[in-house]
């Protein structure tokens, strides 16, 4: 595919000012994951749907009968499905146009304003809530693709793990700070003259406002690099996006080590996401933890994960990214195994378990991102990170499905949770066979001194 080059712009790499600006997008967007998705929106949107339900507990969005209690789960699934379709096309367009910064800003503010719009979610407006969440979550996923695609451009191979880890750490800290402030507001709503619904809407809106304000930092400091191309005659960015994506998928078969890593990542990250999503259920149903204890544990995880991400970033500089990730997966396996024998009704041990998860949570994800960034061709960062993002989301049903089947067959949440270790073990085995240096050389990149 040929196109006339319009301009070529290069800037220094490992620039501290630019890296700090990049870190701040993690600080900005993580509040959507913590305050909105993890804590407040699910129960609140479900209550809105139930208020609109008929005597049988059913609602009818677009004429489709849906149980009110399932509405939020279906909306989450639909938003992920939309990401699977749109993100690769957006990634291809971003790489061709070199407009990652512009697209990052557009989708960040679409997501932020959709989140702020949830302030008007009350009464029986479940369709409004579902629509705004679809827009916000799709925009969130798209912005993350463009954000991640900057990493290979702004950090050298030897600095990649440290930069990725600091970004994750900033995300956990930002999400934790706002969640802490929102929990203070929510628990003191009555004293402040607020009803519970109004307090929830303020908390959700604050996440969108936080997202919008702190996105200014990366937009000011990130720079556009590389060759800007003009569209060939008769082409549009959408058609170019489809063609470029088709080329990328055909190209990937030649990068077997990258594909092997991606397969391993999909499996072990699926296990990680399942543990995160189901830990509260396990704590409440199997261990008898009160809701207050679970919320405190979620909050604690944000701050412990900040230090865990930084610690694993330093560890990777000593033993290499691959070994550090494998070590984190061993710890994940030990922690999940311990949950099988953990006594019920002992909050101290539940907090200890949550802290152990938090230590490896940020490290395993941050180092996976930086390692993958070394294994992808230059100029196609957004495309490959869109595949990285949707692959993670597209398989995120496997571990929850195994958890659900294990519980259904045994009636034990302990057995259901321990069944997830198969994902960590499979990830360790596949990573063992990944030749990182060969993967980096296959795509024509420079390998760091230690891999």
PDB file of C-alpha atoms in Angstrom, residues 86-247:
ATOM      1  CA  UNK A  86     -14.221  -1.167  16.634  1.00  0.00           C
ATOM      2  CA  UNK A  87     -10.833  -1.127  18.384  1.00  0.00           C
ATOM      3  CA  UNK A  88      -8.747  -2.858  15.685  1.00  0.00           C
ATOM      4  CA  UNK A  89     -10.125  -0.498  13.020  1.00  0.00           C
ATOM      5  CA  UNK A  90      -9.419   2.536  15.192  1.00  0.00           C
ATOM      6  CA  UNK A  91      -5.924   1.230  15.892  1.00  0.00           C
ATOM      7  CA  UNK A  92      -5.184   0.809  12.191  1.00  0.00           C
ATOM      8  CA  UNK A  93      -6.471   4.317  11.455  1.00  0.00           C
ATOM      9  CA  UNK A  94      -4.315   5.750  14.253  1.00  0.00           C
ATOM     10  CA  UNK A  95      -1.155   4.098  12.933  1.00  0.00           C
ATOM     11  CA  UNK A  96      -1.775   5.161   9.347  1.00  0.00           C
ATOM     12  CA  UNK A  97      -2.659   8.755  10.189  1.00  0.00           C
ATOM     13  CA  UNK A  98      -0.213   9.047  13.135  1.00  0.00           C
ATOM     14  CA  UNK A  99      -3.135  10.699  14.955  1.00  0.00           C
ATOM     15  CA  UNK A 100      -2.836   8.744  18.227  1.00  0.00           C
ATOM     16  CA  UNK A 101      -2.694  11.889  20.334  1.00  0.00           C
ATOM     17  CA  UNK A 102      -5.737  13.438  18.669  1.00  0.00           C
ATOM     18  CA  UNK A 103      -7.713  10.191  18.931  1.00  0.00           C
ATOM     19  CA  UNK A 104      -6.637   9.722  22.551  1.00  0.00           C
ATOM     20  CA  UNK A 105      -8.046  13.146  23.368  1.00  0.00           C
ATOM     21  CA  UNK A 106     -11.276  12.645  21.417  1.00  0.00           C
ATOM     22  CA  UNK A 107     -12.125   9.304  22.994  1.00  0.00           C
ATOM     23  CA  UNK A 108     -10.979  10.331  26.469  1.00  0.00           C
ATOM     24  CA  UNK A 109     -13.382  13.272  26.458  1.00  0.00           C
ATOM     25  CA  UNK A 110     -16.211  11.264  24.900  1.00  0.00           C
ATOM     26  CA  UNK A 111     -15.816   8.793  27.776  1.00  0.00           C
ATOM     27  CA  UNK A 112     -15.448  11.487  30.416  1.00  0.00           C
ATOM     28  CA  UNK A 113     -18.524  13.455  29.301  1.00  0.00           C
ATOM     29  CA  UNK A 114     -20.613  10.275  28.976  1.00  0.00           C
ATOM     30  CA  UNK A 115     -19.622   9.438  32.555  1.00  0.00           C
ATOM     31  CA  UNK A 116     -20.530  12.917  33.782  1.00  0.00           C
ATOM     32  CA  UNK A 117     -23.861  12.565  31.970  1.00  0.00           C
ATOM     33  CA  UNK A 118     -24.738   9.744  34.377  1.00  0.00           C
ATOM     34  CA  UNK A 119     -25.522  12.432  36.935  1.00  0.00           C
ATOM     35  CA  UNK A 120     -28.961  12.550  35.279  1.00  0.00           C
ATOM     36  CA  UNK A 121     -29.479   8.806  35.784  1.00  0.00           C
ATOM     37  CA  UNK A 122     -32.412   8.492  38.162  1.00  0.00           C
ATOM     38  CA  UNK A 123     -36.006   7.324  38.363  1.00  0.00           C
ATOM     39  CA  UNK A 124     -36.601   4.712  35.660  1.00  0.00           C
ATOM     40  CA  UNK A 125     -34.017   5.938  33.124  1.00  0.00           C
ATOM     41  CA  UNK A 126     -32.264   2.615  32.710  1.00  0.00           C
ATOM     42  CA  UNK A 127     -31.922   3.054  28.922  1.00  0.00           C
ATOM     43  CA  UNK A 128     -30.120   6.364  29.482  1.00  0.00           C
ATOM     44  CA  UNK A 129     -27.777   4.683  31.963  1.00  0.00           C
ATOM     45  CA  UNK A 130     -27.091   1.731  29.687  1.00  0.00           C
ATOM     46  CA  UNK A 131     -26.490   3.960  26.662  1.00  0.00           C
ATOM     47  CA  UNK A 132     -24.101   6.268  28.510  1.00  0.00           C
ATOM     48  CA  UNK A 133     -22.165   3.313  29.894  1.00  0.00           C
ATOM     49  CA  UNK A 134     -21.876   1.742  26.419  1.00  0.00           C
ATOM     50  CA  UNK A 135     -20.428   4.986  25.076  1.00  0.00           C
ATOM     51  CA  UNK A 136     -18.128   5.513  28.068  1.00  0.00           C
ATOM     52  CA  UNK A 137     -16.749   1.961  28.130  1.00  0.00           C
ATOM     53  CA  UNK A 138     -16.163   1.864  24.372  1.00  0.00           C
ATOM     54  CA  UNK A 139     -14.402   5.230  24.537  1.00  0.00           C
ATOM     55  CA  UNK A 140     -12.395   4.065  27.554  1.00  0.00           C
ATOM     56  CA  UNK A 141     -11.150   0.976  25.694  1.00  0.00           C
ATOM     57  CA  UNK A 142     -10.267   2.992  22.587  1.00  0.00           C
ATOM     58  CA  UNK A 143      -8.339   5.593  24.566  1.00  0.00           C
ATOM     59  CA  UNK A 144      -6.345   2.849  26.312  1.00  0.00           C
ATOM     60  CA  UNK A 145      -5.280   1.452  22.922  1.00  0.00           C
ATOM     61  CA  UNK A 146      -3.899   4.844  21.818  1.00  0.00           C
ATOM     62  CA  UNK A 147      -2.343   5.414  25.249  1.00  0.00           C
ATOM     63  CA  UNK A 148      -0.541   2.058  25.265  1.00  0.00           C
ATOM     64  CA  UNK A 149       0.660   2.616  21.693  1.00  0.00           C
ATOM     65  CA  UNK A 150       2.720   5.608  22.859  1.00  0.00           C
ATOM     66  CA  UNK A 151       4.883   3.431  25.116  1.00  0.00           C
ATOM     67  CA  UNK A 152       7.295   2.124  22.420  1.00  0.00           C
ATOM     68  CA  UNK A 153       7.720   5.671  21.094  1.00  0.00           C
ATOM     69  CA  UNK A 154       8.536   7.459  24.346  1.00  0.00           C
ATOM     70  CA  UNK A 155      10.528   4.828  26.305  1.00  0.00           C
ATOM     71  CA  UNK A 156      13.694   3.036  25.181  1.00  0.00           C
ATOM     72  CA  UNK A 157      13.826  -0.788  25.448  1.00  0.00           C
ATOM     73  CA  UNK A 158      15.899  -0.636  28.645  1.00  0.00           C
ATOM     74  CA  UNK A 159      13.494   1.879  30.222  1.00  0.00           C
ATOM     75  CA  UNK A 160      10.270   0.245  29.028  1.00  0.00           C
ATOM     76  CA  UNK A 161       9.522  -1.859  32.141  1.00  0.00           C
ATOM     77  CA  UNK A 162      10.130   1.047  34.501  1.00  0.00           C
ATOM     78  CA  UNK A 163       7.938   3.399  32.465  1.00  0.00           C
ATOM     79  CA  UNK A 164       5.073   0.906  32.158  1.00  0.00           C
ATOM     80  CA  UNK A 165       5.230   0.080  35.874  1.00  0.00           C
ATOM     81  CA  UNK A 166       5.139   3.743  36.863  1.00  0.00           C
ATOM     82  CA  UNK A 167       2.109   4.270  34.644  1.00  0.00           C
ATOM     83  CA  UNK A 168       0.245   1.374  36.264  1.00  0.00           C
ATOM     84  CA  UNK A 169       1.297   2.602  39.706  1.00  0.00           C
ATOM     85  CA  UNK A 170      -0.046   6.090  38.981  1.00  0.00           C
ATOM     86  CA  UNK A 171      -3.309   4.516  37.839  1.00  0.00           C
ATOM     87  CA  UNK A 172      -3.778   2.584  41.050  1.00  0.00           C
ATOM     88  CA  UNK A 173      -2.935   5.656  43.118  1.00  0.00           C
ATOM     89  CA  UNK A 174      -5.303   7.942  41.202  1.00  0.00           C
ATOM     90  CA  UNK A 175      -8.131   5.415  41.285  1.00  0.00           C
ATOM     91  CA  UNK A 176      -7.551   4.836  44.985  1.00  0.00           C
ATOM     92  CA  UNK A 177      -7.469   8.521  45.930  1.00  0.00           C
ATOM     93  CA  UNK A 178     -10.787   9.344  44.256  1.00  0.00           C
ATOM     94  CA  UNK A 179     -12.425   6.142  45.487  1.00  0.00           C
ATOM     95  CA  UNK A 180     -11.357   7.016  49.037  1.00  0.00           C
ATOM     96  CA  UNK A 181     -12.873  10.503  48.728  1.00  0.00           C
ATOM     97  CA  UNK A 182     -16.059   9.076  47.222  1.00  0.00           C
ATOM     98  CA  UNK A 183     -16.447   6.489  49.958  1.00  0.00           C
ATOM     99  CA  UNK A 184     -16.182   9.292  52.537  1.00  0.00           C
ATOM    100  CA  UNK A 185     -18.943  11.156  50.707  1.00  0.00           C
ATOM    101  CA  UNK A 186     -21.115   8.048  50.331  1.00  0.00           C
ATOM    102  CA  UNK A 187     -20.824   6.914  53.956  1.00  0.00           C
ATOM    103  CA  UNK A 188     -21.608  10.450  55.198  1.00  0.00           C
ATOM    104  CA  UNK A 189     -24.367  11.192  52.675  1.00  0.00           C
ATOM    105  CA  UNK A 190     -27.126  11.452  55.263  1.00  0.00           C
ATOM    106  CA  UNK A 191     -25.126  13.865  57.412  1.00  0.00           C
ATOM    107  CA  UNK A 192     -24.545  15.994  54.310  1.00  0.00           C
ATOM    108  CA  UNK A 193     -28.254  16.078  53.521  1.00  0.00           C
ATOM    109  CA  UNK A 194     -27.974  13.753  50.516  1.00  0.00           C
ATOM    110  CA  UNK A 195     -30.030  10.688  49.747  1.00  0.00           C
ATOM    111  CA  UNK A 196     -28.159   7.549  48.675  1.00  0.00           C
ATOM    112  CA  UNK A 197     -29.011   7.905  44.979  1.00  0.00           C
ATOM    113  CA  UNK A 198     -27.783  11.489  44.811  1.00  0.00           C
ATOM    114  CA  UNK A 199     -24.549  10.526  46.568  1.00  0.00           C
ATOM    115  CA  UNK A 200     -23.946   7.721  44.036  1.00  0.00           C
ATOM    116  CA  UNK A 201     -24.596  10.082  41.110  1.00  0.00           C
ATOM    117  CA  UNK A 202     -22.141  12.622  42.525  1.00  0.00           C
ATOM    118  CA  UNK A 203     -19.502   9.906  42.949  1.00  0.00           C
ATOM    119  CA  UNK A 204     -19.937   8.666  39.372  1.00  0.00           C
ATOM    120  CA  UNK A 205     -19.880  12.214  38.002  1.00  0.00           C
ATOM    121  CA  UNK A 206     -16.695  12.984  39.934  1.00  0.00           C
ATOM    122  CA  UNK A 207     -14.948  10.129  38.089  1.00  0.00           C
ATOM    123  CA  UNK A 208     -15.829  11.681  34.728  1.00  0.00           C
ATOM    124  CA  UNK A 209     -14.726  15.122  35.914  1.00  0.00           C
ATOM    125  CA  UNK A 210     -11.426  13.699  37.222  1.00  0.00           C
ATOM    126  CA  UNK A 211     -10.893  11.886  33.894  1.00  0.00           C
ATOM    127  CA  UNK A 212     -11.496  15.093  31.910  1.00  0.00           C
ATOM    128  CA  UNK A 213      -9.278  17.337  34.038  1.00  0.00           C
ATOM    129  CA  UNK A 214      -6.205  15.122  34.218  1.00  0.00           C
ATOM    130  CA  UNK A 215      -6.338  14.113  30.529  1.00  0.00           C
ATOM    131  CA  UNK A 216      -5.087  17.646  29.840  1.00  0.00           C
ATOM    132  CA  UNK A 217      -1.620  16.627  31.069  1.00  0.00           C
ATOM    133  CA  UNK A 218      -0.867  13.920  28.457  1.00  0.00           C
ATOM    134  CA  UNK A 219      -2.429  16.016  25.698  1.00  0.00           C
ATOM    135  CA  UNK A 220      -0.037  18.851  26.519  1.00  0.00           C
ATOM    136  CA  UNK A 221       3.100  16.752  26.887  1.00  0.00           C
ATOM    137  CA  UNK A 222       2.834  13.838  24.447  1.00  0.00           C
ATOM    138  CA  UNK A 223       4.316  14.439  20.976  1.00  0.00           C
ATOM    139  CA  UNK A 224       3.370  13.093  17.571  1.00  0.00           C
ATOM    140  CA  UNK A 225       6.202  11.121  15.989  1.00  0.00           C
ATOM    141  CA  UNK A 226       6.780   9.287  12.748  1.00  0.00           C
ATOM    142  CA  UNK A 227       5.609   9.720   9.203  1.00  0.00           C
ATOM    143  CA  UNK A 228       2.252  11.337   8.535  1.00  0.00           C
ATOM    144  CA  UNK A 229       0.745   9.894   5.355  1.00  0.00           C
ATOM    145  CA  UNK A 230      -1.699  11.341   2.872  1.00  0.00           C
ATOM    146  CA  UNK A 231      -4.601   9.170   1.821  1.00  0.00           C
ATOM    147  CA  UNK A 232      -4.324   7.580  -1.613  1.00  0.00           C
ATOM    148  CA  UNK A 233      -6.884   8.851  -4.164  1.00  0.00           C
ATOM    149  CA  UNK A 234     -10.369   7.515  -3.537  1.00  0.00           C
ATOM    150  CA  UNK A 235      -9.549   6.143  -0.086  1.00  0.00           C
ATOM    151  CA  UNK A 236     -10.919   7.121   3.298  1.00  0.00           C
ATOM    152  CA  UNK A 237      -9.435   6.438   6.712  1.00  0.00           C
ATOM    153  CA  UNK A 238     -12.095   3.804   7.425  1.00  0.00           C
ATOM    154  CA  UNK A 239     -11.311   1.827   4.249  1.00  0.00           C
ATOM    155  CA  UNK A 240      -7.581   2.225   4.820  1.00  0.00           C
ATOM    156  CA  UNK A 241      -8.137   0.995   8.373  1.00  0.00           C
ATOM    157  CA  UNK A 242      -9.766  -2.227   7.169  1.00  0.00           C
ATOM    158  CA  UNK A 243      -7.033  -2.849   4.592  1.00  0.00           C
ATOM    159  CA  UNK A 244      -4.244  -2.136   7.065  1.00  0.00           C
ATOM    160  CA  UNK A 245      -5.857  -4.429   9.630  1.00  0.00           C
ATOM    161  CA  UNK A 246      -6.104  -7.264   7.088  1.00  0.00           C
ATOM    162  CA  UNK A 247      -2.414  -6.786   6.327  1.00  0.00           C
TER     163      UNK A 247
END
